């Protein structure tokens, strides 16, 4: 890969920003002479000032851009244009632009930047939002179907940046002098070395994503009494009310640093403890980035499969409720999944993370435990720890996870993540595995029939326009049939939910035009989508599904 000028745009929250750093680190390793410019949010980028794989850091204050990077609203374009004129780096020309952000404003800015190659969500020349590249399409298609995905956001960012997926090691360097000062401060507060030290991150960016503070208090009692843990509370000034409730109710010793630390110090403080337990929010990703073990609690819209802390040996706790995680558009005002994860289950996760139990006891029926490790294809995977499936919710959790494992194998092969073995979760051919595989193969046949019918129609339309006297009434009938092809895709109910979203992103790439040119464009997109199905069918052959099993149509 040639070196050159690279612009990374990431105008999002702290956690997602930290999860972009492994991709930058590996990008710099593969292109050591490149010049990488990173455009991010000033409030969160304070921890990036000494990151060696960022050559130029350009920041924008959140209070200025927060209202214009979302969806289009009155005044957005004018504000974005003023922002463009104020940031000279946006007017430069780049060899590669990667927009890692999900929002409308970053898409508009990406469309205006001059770059030889663009990846991610960008505006086209016709002011239409398109998603460039396989990985970018997968990211946005997956967000509405998270349960069918087990690919960590870090690995998706790596794919979008064009680097080979592999472990990135510690990817957030800290100042050794600051490390020492923070360690000394912890010692002065009574947090001694040689004894288990556990941090609690009580808050989150959204109240709905926070585990109740009463559960943290109960968990602290369990860890103090059973493991002799030294407990340290972390959080910003916004979490002071949570700290007050903790002070009022906790009956055991602890140290509170809530509201007493700067963002730039968090990594150094986390280096001074053995484990951090927290909600899915930026600090747990900072802890993982500096090498500290993490137990993450995922409620509401948070999903371990996407935003689990990056690195091997972390543990995620997720509700077994069928609706978890919920979509942002349908999130509960007061998520019940926050209440149903018991402190005893999180304690099991702590023991699992610390390697204290050789054989972890089964988690409670209300939640599942997942532990991270690196897959043979170089990606991170959170694997379900499931000694038994007694009860409906654990059984359902196991079924959903198995279905996601099969789906992920298909998408990983299409994305180019070639593994040297069949996924361990789907090696054993029990009845459930056979049912899932049979249903997916049947869905592949349905999709392939639709796309082959669409390709045939497109060729017939093109053939008519190549004649001296096209049969216009016949062409109109075929155009109507082409519309029905699209309706067949929308109406198809099957396990390949991500593919339906992928279809929409491929179709969005087509610029407005008339027939017969439009028929050529449809033919191109139907061919690309059929090729996805062909890739799936090749992967399914790994599982040796017999025709007899398919005909049973168990699902």
PDB file of N, CA and C in Angstrom, residues 40-123:
ATOM      1  N   UNK A  40     -11.369  15.331  15.177  1.00  0.00           N
ATOM      2  CA  UNK A  40     -12.210  14.796  16.240  1.00  0.00           C
ATOM      3  C   UNK A  40     -12.811  15.881  17.104  1.00  0.00           C
ATOM      4  N   UNK A  41     -13.497  15.449  18.150  1.00  0.00           N
ATOM      5  CA  UNK A  41     -14.174  16.357  19.075  1.00  0.00           C
ATOM      6  C   UNK A  41     -13.194  16.778  20.171  1.00  0.00           C
ATOM      7  N   UNK A  42     -13.033  18.079  20.327  1.00  0.00           N
ATOM      8  CA  UNK A  42     -12.047  18.630  21.260  1.00  0.00           C
ATOM      9  C   UNK A  42     -12.222  18.093  22.672  1.00  0.00           C
ATOM     10  N   UNK A  43     -13.460  17.977  23.127  1.00  0.00           N
ATOM     11  CA  UNK A  43     -13.739  17.549  24.496  1.00  0.00           C
ATOM     12  C   UNK A  43     -13.170  16.166  24.792  1.00  0.00           C
ATOM     13  N   UNK A  44     -13.083  15.315  23.775  1.00  0.00           N
ATOM     14  CA  UNK A  44     -12.619  13.941  23.981  1.00  0.00           C
ATOM     15  C   UNK A  44     -11.180  13.721  23.517  1.00  0.00           C
ATOM     16  N   UNK A  45     -10.697  14.580  22.628  1.00  0.00           N
ATOM     17  CA  UNK A  45      -9.377  14.371  22.029  1.00  0.00           C
ATOM     18  C   UNK A  45      -8.225  14.801  22.925  1.00  0.00           C
ATOM     19  N   UNK A  46      -8.536  15.255  24.133  1.00  0.00           N
ATOM     20  CA  UNK A  46      -7.458  15.659  25.037  1.00  0.00           C
ATOM     21  C   UNK A  46      -6.523  14.496  25.346  1.00  0.00           C
ATOM     22  N   UNK A  47      -7.019  13.282  25.263  1.00  0.00           N
ATOM     23  CA  UNK A  47      -6.176  12.124  25.560  1.00  0.00           C
ATOM     24  C   UNK A  47      -5.337  11.693  24.362  1.00  0.00           C
ATOM     25  N   UNK A  48      -5.492  12.384  23.221  1.00  0.00           N
ATOM     26  CA  UNK A  48      -4.787  11.979  21.999  1.00  0.00           C
ATOM     27  C   UNK A  48      -3.555  12.822  21.702  1.00  0.00           C
ATOM     28  N   UNK A  49      -3.244  13.782  22.551  1.00  0.00           N
ATOM     29  CA  UNK A  49      -2.175  14.738  22.222  1.00  0.00           C
ATOM     30  C   UNK A  49      -0.817  14.072  22.044  1.00  0.00           C
ATOM     31  N   UNK A  50      -0.584  12.951  22.715  1.00  0.00           N
ATOM     32  CA  UNK A  50       0.725  12.280  22.628  1.00  0.00           C
ATOM     33  C   UNK A  50       0.665  10.954  21.880  1.00  0.00           C
ATOM     34  N   UNK A  51      -0.411  10.715  21.144  1.00  0.00           N
ATOM     35  CA  UNK A  51      -0.520   9.462  20.389  1.00  0.00           C
ATOM     36  C   UNK A  51       0.409   9.542  19.175  1.00  0.00           C
ATOM     37  N   UNK A  52       1.402   8.672  19.080  1.00  0.00           N
ATOM     38  CA  UNK A  52       2.432   8.821  18.032  1.00  0.00           C
ATOM     39  C   UNK A  52       1.960   8.496  16.629  1.00  0.00           C
ATOM     40  N   UNK A  53       0.825   7.794  16.491  1.00  0.00           N
ATOM     41  CA  UNK A  53       0.388   7.453  15.136  1.00  0.00           C
ATOM     42  C   UNK A  53      -0.599   8.464  14.571  1.00  0.00           C
ATOM     43  N   UNK A  54      -0.761   9.580  15.254  1.00  0.00           N
ATOM     44  CA  UNK A  54      -1.502  10.713  14.703  1.00  0.00           C
ATOM     45  C   UNK A  54      -0.510  11.842  14.454  1.00  0.00           C
ATOM     46  N   UNK A  55      -0.330  12.218  13.196  1.00  0.00           N
ATOM     47  CA  UNK A  55       0.641  13.258  12.861  1.00  0.00           C
ATOM     48  C   UNK A  55       0.087  14.657  13.093  1.00  0.00           C
ATOM     49  N   UNK A  56      -1.220  14.813  12.857  1.00  0.00           N
ATOM     50  CA  UNK A  56      -1.823  16.137  13.026  1.00  0.00           C
ATOM     51  C   UNK A  56      -3.207  15.960  13.618  1.00  0.00           C
ATOM     52  N   UNK A  57      -3.422  16.557  14.785  1.00  0.00           N
ATOM     53  CA  UNK A  57      -4.698  16.451  15.480  1.00  0.00           C
ATOM     54  C   UNK A  57      -5.470  17.757  15.306  1.00  0.00           C
ATOM     55  N   UNK A  58      -6.642  17.672  14.721  1.00  0.00           N
ATOM     56  CA  UNK A  58      -7.505  18.834  14.508  1.00  0.00           C
ATOM     57  C   UNK A  58      -8.787  18.599  15.293  1.00  0.00           C
ATOM     58  N   UNK A  59      -9.142  19.530  16.169  1.00  0.00           N
ATOM     59  CA  UNK A  59     -10.293  19.314  17.040  1.00  0.00           C
ATOM     60  C   UNK A  59     -11.328  20.419  16.897  1.00  0.00           C
ATOM     61  N   UNK A  60     -12.570  20.053  17.181  1.00  0.00           N
ATOM     62  CA  UNK A  60     -13.696  20.973  17.148  1.00  0.00           C
ATOM     63  C   UNK A  60     -14.460  20.830  18.460  1.00  0.00           C
ATOM     64  N   UNK A  61     -14.851  21.943  19.100  1.00  0.00           N
ATOM     65  CA  UNK A  61     -15.567  21.854  20.376  1.00  0.00           C
ATOM     66  C   UNK A  61     -16.969  21.279  20.197  1.00  0.00           C
ATOM     67  N   UNK A  62     -17.362  20.388  21.101  1.00  0.00           N
ATOM     68  CA  UNK A  62     -18.653  19.713  20.987  1.00  0.00           C
ATOM     69  C   UNK A  62     -19.808  20.704  21.047  1.00  0.00           C
ATOM     70  N   UNK A  63     -19.692  21.732  21.884  1.00  0.00           N
ATOM     71  CA  UNK A  63     -20.793  22.688  21.989  1.00  0.00           C
ATOM     72  C   UNK A  63     -21.035  23.419  20.676  1.00  0.00           C
ATOM     73  N   UNK A  64     -20.028  23.421  19.797  1.00  0.00           N
ATOM     74  CA  UNK A  64     -20.182  24.087  18.502  1.00  0.00           C
ATOM     75  C   UNK A  64     -20.734  23.155  17.432  1.00  0.00           C
ATOM     76  N   UNK A  65     -20.361  21.898  17.469  1.00  0.00           N
ATOM     77  CA  UNK A  65     -20.738  20.994  16.379  1.00  0.00           C
ATOM     78  C   UNK A  65     -21.830  20.008  16.766  1.00  0.00           C
ATOM     79  N   UNK A  66     -22.140  19.903  18.074  1.00  0.00           N
ATOM     80  CA  UNK A  66     -23.099  18.890  18.505  1.00  0.00           C
ATOM     81  C   UNK A  66     -24.434  18.975  17.800  1.00  0.00           C
ATOM     82  N   UNK A  67     -24.881  20.187  17.493  1.00  0.00           N
ATOM     83  CA  UNK A  67     -26.196  20.359  16.886  1.00  0.00           C
ATOM     84  C   UNK A  67     -26.176  20.269  15.362  1.00  0.00           C
ATOM     85  N   UNK A  68     -25.000  20.210  14.754  1.00  0.00           N
ATOM     86  CA  UNK A  68     -24.958  20.215  13.290  1.00  0.00           C
ATOM     87  C   UNK A  68     -24.379  18.942  12.697  1.00  0.00           C
ATOM     88  N   UNK A  69     -23.933  18.008  13.561  1.00  0.00           N
ATOM     89  CA  UNK A  69     -23.405  16.760  13.004  1.00  0.00           C
ATOM     90  C   UNK A  69     -24.467  15.672  12.971  1.00  0.00           C
ATOM     91  N   UNK A  70     -25.659  15.962  13.519  1.00  0.00           N
ATOM     92  CA  UNK A  70     -26.745  14.989  13.468  1.00  0.00           C
ATOM     93  C   UNK A  70     -27.435  15.023  12.128  1.00  0.00           C
ATOM     94  N   UNK A  71     -28.741  14.856  12.130  1.00  0.00           N
ATOM     95  CA  UNK A  71     -29.483  14.873  10.871  1.00  0.00           C
ATOM     96  C   UNK A  71     -29.711  16.307  10.406  1.00  0.00           C
ATOM     97  N   UNK A  72     -30.054  16.461   9.134  1.00  0.00           N
ATOM     98  CA  UNK A  72     -30.228  17.772   8.530  1.00  0.00           C
ATOM     99  C   UNK A  72     -31.341  18.549   9.232  1.00  0.00           C
ATOM    100  N   UNK A  73     -31.048  19.792   9.593  1.00  0.00           N
ATOM    101  CA  UNK A  73     -32.037  20.677  10.185  1.00  0.00           C
ATOM    102  C   UNK A  73     -31.792  22.078   9.651  1.00  0.00           C
ATOM    103  N   UNK A  74     -32.707  22.986   9.942  1.00  0.00           N
ATOM    104  CA  UNK A  74     -32.592  24.354   9.435  1.00  0.00           C
ATOM    105  C   UNK A  74     -31.294  24.987   9.936  1.00  0.00           C
ATOM    106  N   UNK A  75     -30.521  25.508   9.030  1.00  0.00           N
ATOM    107  CA  UNK A  75     -29.269  26.163   9.394  1.00  0.00           C
ATOM    108  C   UNK A  75     -28.067  25.256   9.406  1.00  0.00           C
ATOM    109  N   UNK A  76     -28.267  23.933   9.270  1.00  0.00           N
ATOM    110  CA  UNK A  76     -27.145  23.001   9.341  1.00  0.00           C
ATOM    111  C   UNK A  76     -26.125  23.245   8.238  1.00  0.00           C
ATOM    112  N   UNK A  77     -26.607  23.381   7.001  1.00  0.00           N
ATOM    113  CA  UNK A  77     -25.684  23.551   5.879  1.00  0.00           C
ATOM    114  C   UNK A  77     -24.852  24.809   6.031  1.00  0.00           C
ATOM    115  N   UNK A  78     -25.482  25.907   6.422  1.00  0.00           N
ATOM    116  CA  UNK A  78     -24.731  27.144   6.604  1.00  0.00           C
ATOM    117  C   UNK A  78     -23.685  27.009   7.686  1.00  0.00           C
ATOM    118  N   UNK A  79     -24.054  26.356   8.795  1.00  0.00           N
ATOM    119  CA  UNK A  79     -23.105  26.162   9.893  1.00  0.00           C
ATOM    120  C   UNK A  79     -21.947  25.266   9.469  1.00  0.00           C
ATOM    121  N   UNK A  80     -22.258  24.217   8.704  1.00  0.00           N
ATOM    122  CA  UNK A  80     -21.204  23.320   8.240  1.00  0.00           C
ATOM    123  C   UNK A  80     -20.280  24.025   7.247  1.00  0.00           C
ATOM    124  N   UNK A  81     -20.844  24.868   6.396  1.00  0.00           N
ATOM    125  CA  UNK A  81     -20.017  25.620   5.448  1.00  0.00           C
ATOM    126  C   UNK A  81     -19.098  26.592   6.184  1.00  0.00           C
ATOM    127  N   UNK A  82     -19.614  27.230   7.223  1.00  0.00           N
ATOM    128  CA  UNK A  82     -18.756  28.134   8.014  1.00  0.00           C
ATOM    129  C   UNK A  82     -17.652  27.347   8.701  1.00  0.00           C
ATOM    130  N   UNK A  83     -17.991  26.174   9.181  1.00  0.00           N
ATOM    131  CA  UNK A  83     -16.988  25.310   9.805  1.00  0.00           C
ATOM    132  C   UNK A  83     -15.927  24.914   8.791  1.00  0.00           C
ATOM    133  N   UNK A  84     -16.371  24.572   7.605  1.00  0.00           N
ATOM    134  CA  UNK A  84     -15.451  24.204   6.525  1.00  0.00           C
ATOM    135  C   UNK A  84     -14.441  25.326   6.262  1.00  0.00           C
ATOM    136  N   UNK A  85     -14.926  26.540   6.164  1.00  0.00           N
ATOM    137  CA  UNK A  85     -14.053  27.671   5.857  1.00  0.00           C
ATOM    138  C   UNK A  85     -13.085  27.985   6.991  1.00  0.00           C
ATOM    139  N   UNK A  86     -13.419  27.556   8.204  1.00  0.00           N
ATOM    140  CA  UNK A  86     -12.583  27.864   9.353  1.00  0.00           C
ATOM    141  C   UNK A  86     -11.501  26.815   9.617  1.00  0.00           C
ATOM    142  N   UNK A  87     -11.638  25.640   9.025  1.00  0.00           N
ATOM    143  CA  UNK A  87     -10.685  24.547   9.263  1.00  0.00           C
ATOM    144  C   UNK A  87      -9.888  24.323   7.984  1.00  0.00           C
ATOM    145  N   UNK A  88      -8.693  24.852   7.880  1.00  0.00           N
ATOM    146  CA  UNK A  88      -7.936  24.763   6.617  1.00  0.00           C
ATOM    147  C   UNK A  88      -7.622  23.334   6.204  1.00  0.00           C
ATOM    148  N   UNK A  89      -7.531  22.422   7.168  1.00  0.00           N
ATOM    149  CA  UNK A  89      -7.208  21.034   6.825  1.00  0.00           C
ATOM    150  C   UNK A  89      -8.284  20.390   5.953  1.00  0.00           C
ATOM    151  N   UNK A  90      -9.519  20.875   6.058  1.00  0.00           N
ATOM    152  CA  UNK A  90     -10.595  20.311   5.247  1.00  0.00           C
ATOM    153  C   UNK A  90     -10.478  20.711   3.779  1.00  0.00           C
ATOM    154  N   UNK A  91      -9.752  21.787   3.514  1.00  0.00           N
ATOM    155  CA  UNK A  91      -9.593  22.254   2.130  1.00  0.00           C
ATOM    156  C   UNK A  91      -8.408  21.607   1.432  1.00  0.00           C
ATOM    157  N   UNK A  92      -7.617  20.822   2.157  1.00  0.00           N
ATOM    158  CA  UNK A  92      -6.465  20.154   1.550  1.00  0.00           C
ATOM    159  C   UNK A  92      -6.925  18.938   0.734  1.00  0.00           C
ATOM    160  N   UNK A  93      -6.002  18.427  -0.052  1.00  0.00           N
ATOM    161  CA  UNK A  93      -6.295  17.240  -0.860  1.00  0.00           C
ATOM    162  C   UNK A  93      -5.602  16.032  -0.239  1.00  0.00           C
ATOM    163  N   UNK A  94      -6.319  14.898  -0.181  1.00  0.00           N
ATOM    164  CA  UNK A  94      -5.816  13.698   0.491  1.00  0.00           C
ATOM    165  C   UNK A  94      -5.812  12.501  -0.457  1.00  0.00           C
ATOM    166  N   UNK A  95      -4.948  11.564  -0.138  1.00  0.00           N
ATOM    167  CA  UNK A  95      -4.946  10.308  -0.877  1.00  0.00           C
ATOM    168  C   UNK A  95      -6.069   9.393  -0.391  1.00  0.00           C
ATOM    169  N   UNK A  96      -6.360   9.475   0.894  1.00  0.00           N
ATOM    170  CA  UNK A  96      -7.399   8.624   1.474  1.00  0.00           C
ATOM    171  C   UNK A  96      -8.150   9.396   2.544  1.00  0.00           C
ATOM    172  N   UNK A  97      -9.477   9.346   2.482  1.00  0.00           N
ATOM    173  CA  UNK A  97     -10.337   9.872   3.529  1.00  0.00           C
ATOM    174  C   UNK A  97     -11.165   8.716   4.087  1.00  0.00           C
ATOM    175  N   UNK A  98     -11.189   8.594   5.414  1.00  0.00           N
ATOM    176  CA  UNK A  98     -12.017   7.577   6.061  1.00  0.00           C
ATOM    177  C   UNK A  98     -12.926   8.272   7.063  1.00  0.00           C
ATOM    178  N   UNK A  99     -14.215   8.243   6.796  1.00  0.00           N
ATOM    179  CA  UNK A  99     -15.191   8.810   7.728  1.00  0.00           C
ATOM    180  C   UNK A  99     -15.719   7.691   8.609  1.00  0.00           C
ATOM    181  N   UNK A 100     -15.305   7.689   9.877  1.00  0.00           N
ATOM    182  CA  UNK A 100     -15.720   6.651  10.812  1.00  0.00           C
ATOM    183  C   UNK A 100     -16.980   7.037  11.569  1.00  0.00           C
ATOM    184  N   UNK A 101     -17.536   8.203  11.264  1.00  0.00           N
ATOM    185  CA  UNK A 101     -18.678   8.715  12.003  1.00  0.00           C
ATOM    186  C   UNK A 101     -19.981   8.322  11.320  1.00  0.00           C
ATOM    187  N   UNK A 102     -21.027   8.167  12.128  1.00  0.00           N
ATOM    188  CA  UNK A 102     -22.303   7.696  11.599  1.00  0.00           C
ATOM    189  C   UNK A 102     -23.239   8.832  11.203  1.00  0.00           C
ATOM    190  N   UNK A 103     -22.888  10.092  11.429  1.00  0.00           N
ATOM    191  CA  UNK A 103     -23.896  11.142  11.350  1.00  0.00           C
ATOM    192  C   UNK A 103     -23.883  11.901  10.019  1.00  0.00           C
ATOM    193  N   UNK A 104     -24.935  12.689   9.837  1.00  0.00           N
ATOM    194  CA  UNK A 104     -25.170  13.411   8.594  1.00  0.00           C
ATOM    195  C   UNK A 104     -24.108  14.485   8.354  1.00  0.00           C
ATOM    196  N   UNK A 105     -23.767  15.250   9.405  1.00  0.00           N
ATOM    197  CA  UNK A 105     -22.821  16.346   9.239  1.00  0.00           C
ATOM    198  C   UNK A 105     -21.454  15.888   8.760  1.00  0.00           C
ATOM    199  N   UNK A 106     -20.951  14.789   9.320  1.00  0.00           N
ATOM    200  CA  UNK A 106     -19.653  14.280   8.873  1.00  0.00           C
ATOM    201  C   UNK A 106     -19.723  13.791   7.428  1.00  0.00           C
ATOM    202  N   UNK A 107     -20.897  13.282   7.025  1.00  0.00           N
ATOM    203  CA  UNK A 107     -21.068  12.844   5.633  1.00  0.00           C
ATOM    204  C   UNK A 107     -20.963  14.036   4.682  1.00  0.00           C
ATOM    205  N   UNK A 108     -21.558  15.155   5.091  1.00  0.00           N
ATOM    206  CA  UNK A 108     -21.506  16.356   4.257  1.00  0.00           C
ATOM    207  C   UNK A 108     -20.067  16.862   4.130  1.00  0.00           C
ATOM    208  N   UNK A 109     -19.358  16.919   5.260  1.00  0.00           N
ATOM    209  CA  UNK A 109     -17.962  17.364   5.217  1.00  0.00           C
ATOM    210  C   UNK A 109     -17.116  16.418   4.372  1.00  0.00           C
ATOM    211  N   UNK A 110     -17.355  15.114   4.507  1.00  0.00           N
ATOM    212  CA  UNK A 110     -16.589  14.133   3.733  1.00  0.00           C
ATOM    213  C   UNK A 110     -16.831  14.291   2.242  1.00  0.00           C
ATOM    214  N   UNK A 111     -18.067  14.665   1.889  1.00  0.00           N
ATOM    215  CA  UNK A 111     -18.358  14.871   0.478  1.00  0.00           C
ATOM    216  C   UNK A 111     -17.608  16.045  -0.114  1.00  0.00           C
ATOM    217  N   UNK A 112     -17.337  17.063   0.703  1.00  0.00           N
ATOM    218  CA  UNK A 112     -16.660  18.252   0.199  1.00  0.00           C
ATOM    219  C   UNK A 112     -15.143  18.095   0.147  1.00  0.00           C
ATOM    220  N   UNK A 113     -14.595  17.228   0.986  1.00  0.00           N
ATOM    221  CA  UNK A 113     -13.142  17.038   0.999  1.00  0.00           C
ATOM    222  C   UNK A 113     -12.688  16.407  -0.318  1.00  0.00           C
ATOM    223  N   UNK A 114     -11.586  16.899  -0.843  1.00  0.00           N
ATOM    224  CA  UNK A 114     -11.005  16.314  -2.052  1.00  0.00           C
ATOM    225  C   UNK A 114     -10.089  15.164  -1.645  1.00  0.00           C
ATOM    226  N   UNK A 115     -10.419  13.973  -2.110  1.00  0.00           N
ATOM    227  CA  UNK A 115      -9.617  12.795  -1.772  1.00  0.00           C
ATOM    228  C   UNK A 115      -9.674  11.809  -2.930  1.00  0.00           C
ATOM    229  N   UNK A 116      -8.554  11.179  -3.191  1.00  0.00           N
ATOM    230  CA  UNK A 116      -8.482  10.204  -4.286  1.00  0.00           C
ATOM    231  C   UNK A 116      -9.360   8.992  -3.984  1.00  0.00           C
ATOM    232  N   UNK A 117      -9.453   8.637  -2.712  1.00  0.00           N
ATOM    233  CA  UNK A 117     -10.280   7.503  -2.311  1.00  0.00           C
ATOM    234  C   UNK A 117     -11.015   7.865  -1.025  1.00  0.00           C
ATOM    235  N   UNK A 118     -12.302   7.504  -0.960  1.00  0.00           N
ATOM    236  CA  UNK A 118     -13.105   7.791   0.226  1.00  0.00           C
ATOM    237  C   UNK A 118     -13.774   6.511   0.716  1.00  0.00           C
ATOM    238  N   UNK A 119     -13.822   6.379   2.047  1.00  0.00           N
ATOM    239  CA  UNK A 119     -14.471   5.220   2.654  1.00  0.00           C
ATOM    240  C   UNK A 119     -15.382   5.695   3.771  1.00  0.00           C
ATOM    241  N   UNK A 120     -16.483   4.977   3.957  1.00  0.00           N
ATOM    242  CA  UNK A 120     -17.433   5.355   4.986  1.00  0.00           C
ATOM    243  C   UNK A 120     -18.605   6.118   4.400  1.00  0.00           C
ATOM    244  N   UNK A 121     -19.297   6.848   5.241  1.00  0.00           N
ATOM    245  CA  UNK A 121     -20.508   7.555   4.837  1.00  0.00           C
ATOM    246  C   UNK A 121     -20.154   8.930   4.287  1.00  0.00           C
ATOM    247  N   UNK A 122     -20.471   9.157   3.008  1.00  0.00           N
ATOM    248  CA  UNK A 122     -20.088  10.411   2.350  1.00  0.00           C
ATOM    249  C   UNK A 122     -21.227  10.886   1.454  1.00  0.00           C
ATOM    250  N   UNK A 123     -21.213  12.180   1.145  1.00  0.00           N
ATOM    251  CA  UNK A 123     -22.134  12.727   0.157  1.00  0.00           C
ATOM    252  C   UNK A 123     -21.576  12.477  -1.235  1.00  0.00           C
TER     253      UNK A 123
END
